[in-house]
Amino acid sequence: MYDTIIKNGKIIDGTGNPWYSSDIRIRNGKIAKIAPHLKGDREIDATKMVICPGFIDMHSHTDFILPFFNTMDSFIRQGITTCVVGMCGSSLAPIHPEKVEEFKRDASTFIPLFKDIDITWHTFTEYVEEMGNMKIPGNLVLVVGYENIRIAGGAGHENRLPTSKELNRMKELVKEAMEAGAFGMSTGLIYAPQVYVSTEEIIELAKVVAAYDGLYFSHIRDEGKRLVEAVKEFIRIVEESKCRGGQIAHLKASGKPFWGASIEVLQIIEEANDRGINVTCDSYPYNRGCSSLVTALPPWAREGGHEKIMERLQNPEDRERIKREITQGVESERWENWIGVNGFDRLYVALVNTEKWRDTIGKNISEITILKGKSDEWETFFELLIDEELGVSITLETMDEEDIRQIMTSRYQMVGTDGMGMPKTSVLPVSHPRFCGTFPRILGRYVREEKVLALEDAIRKMTSFPAQRLGLQDRGLLKEHMWADVVIFDPETVIDTATYEEPDRFPEGIHYVMINGETVVENGKQMKRYPGKVLR
């Protein structure tokens, strides 16, 4: 195996320390030597560039793309070398053999390609083996989703507590996933059927995770009105389950009435850590989130799964109840009322499946109502969901820049895209600029231009901090004997170029990316190389 030498750059090693000058020898996939004046078979001249560890994405949904597109372009091009998948309670396993068609139908609502997929695995063990055999450019950290556990062994789409038999079955499924190599379990507590789960049920399942020294990841129950309550619930789950730690997904204060709540929430996280409860978070640098339009419905309207939801949307009495509860708010329902809090003009259509609504992409519901000549936004809302059979992705303009900065500068924050590593393709368009631009946006806008973070600290949040959180002892630092996941970028030009109007534009300034010692981006061009691994 030949040596690659990286020369003449500024090494920022991921510790948070200032840069220093040296050469790096890479051999057999690892960093073999860091010293001046090294010689090798191949040399990379990093003059005026920064050399740092590969970026670790703490929150992604790339697992749902890999069965169809394995190149991870939008991630690799921004320097992501490892991504955590199985987030928001949704993973690709376990899938009960009798629920395969149901899984394919639900997944195809937003990724139509799932209609024709041949699912050859059912258990998490079989899934890990499947992924291990796949050629991928980047590394994967697998997490098991609670929704999969619930549908495979619990109450499914019903709004009820599990029976003791179901709870034991779910515990066995979590155990099987952890023994197969899952790093933990995730939940997405705004999504049906996860919205129906009790805190106590999560704690019982998380105790199994704790027995394997795993982590609890969560898209918490509310990011708006009940944000503080939701964070406290999360901390309780971590504390009572005795998990090694907890990771709050894409922490934010969503909805103008709740802007500024990040200060209190970060204080609560600080206090939890002071008490010995290891709680951290991730976030992305955008003022819009991205989700499914169907999640704007009250929880009762989403009970029972796809067919039941479609029936209610076409029932005049149910539609009136939905309108009334969203408009007036229902305190007894623990849900995040996006429309009631933010209005239709903050919800933008990002992806649809039919030609009828294709011209609405990029417009908010109020604008679409005028464009389509509808009587009001409610008619647009219901017709969109019915015509698209629930398959409408939206971006939600609900966050304030000051909260974004508060969270970004917290000592407990890491970086997560909440996106997917995707190629540019008309078959499955990108729905949010975070898919392509998260890490370069922080380095360009928030480090270089606005000086919100020091470069060394930003890189630590992208590399050694998430590696430490995940327990990856041989990644996240530029250090001898570590795996050679490396990014070389120009600190004067690195920037995101993706926008809400053109979310699939790749960033600038990322010149080289190496994963497990192989160069996957060279002079800004992605190579057809697949050195990625499923990490254990």
PDB file of N, CA, C and O in Angstrom, residues 180 308 312 368 427:
ATOM      1  N   ALA A 180     -26.569  -6.414  17.916  1.00  0.00           N
ATOM      2  CA  ALA A 180     -26.148  -6.426  16.512  1.00  0.00           C
ATOM      3  C   ALA A 180     -25.231  -5.260  16.169  1.00  0.00           C
ATOM      4  O   ALA A 180     -24.630  -5.247  15.092  1.00  0.00           O
ATOM      5  N   LYS A 308     -56.557   5.274   7.568  1.00  0.00           N
ATOM      6  CA  LYS A 308     -57.440   5.980   8.499  1.00  0.00           C
ATOM      7  C   LYS A 308     -57.280   7.493   8.371  1.00  0.00           C
ATOM      8  O   LYS A 308     -58.256   8.246   8.451  1.00  0.00           O
ATOM      9  N   ARG A 312     -60.223  10.309   7.283  1.00  0.00           N
ATOM     10  CA  ARG A 312     -60.589  11.496   8.075  1.00  0.00           C
ATOM     11  C   ARG A 312     -60.460  12.776   7.251  1.00  0.00           C
ATOM     12  O   ARG A 312     -61.268  13.699   7.397  1.00  0.00           O
ATOM     13  N   ILE A 368     -49.879  29.524  -2.272  1.00  0.00           N
ATOM     14  CA  ILE A 368     -50.437  28.459  -3.105  1.00  0.00           C
ATOM     15  C   ILE A 368     -51.952  28.612  -3.224  1.00  0.00           C
ATOM     16  O   ILE A 368     -52.537  28.357  -4.287  1.00  0.00           O
ATOM     17  N   VAL A 427     -35.030  12.175  -9.945  1.00  0.00           N
ATOM     18  CA  VAL A 427     -35.823  11.066  -9.417  1.00  0.00           C
ATOM     19  C   VAL A 427     -36.237  11.339  -7.976  1.00  0.00           C
ATOM     20  O   VAL A 427     -37.346  11.015  -7.552  1.00  0.00           O
TER      21      VAL A 427
END
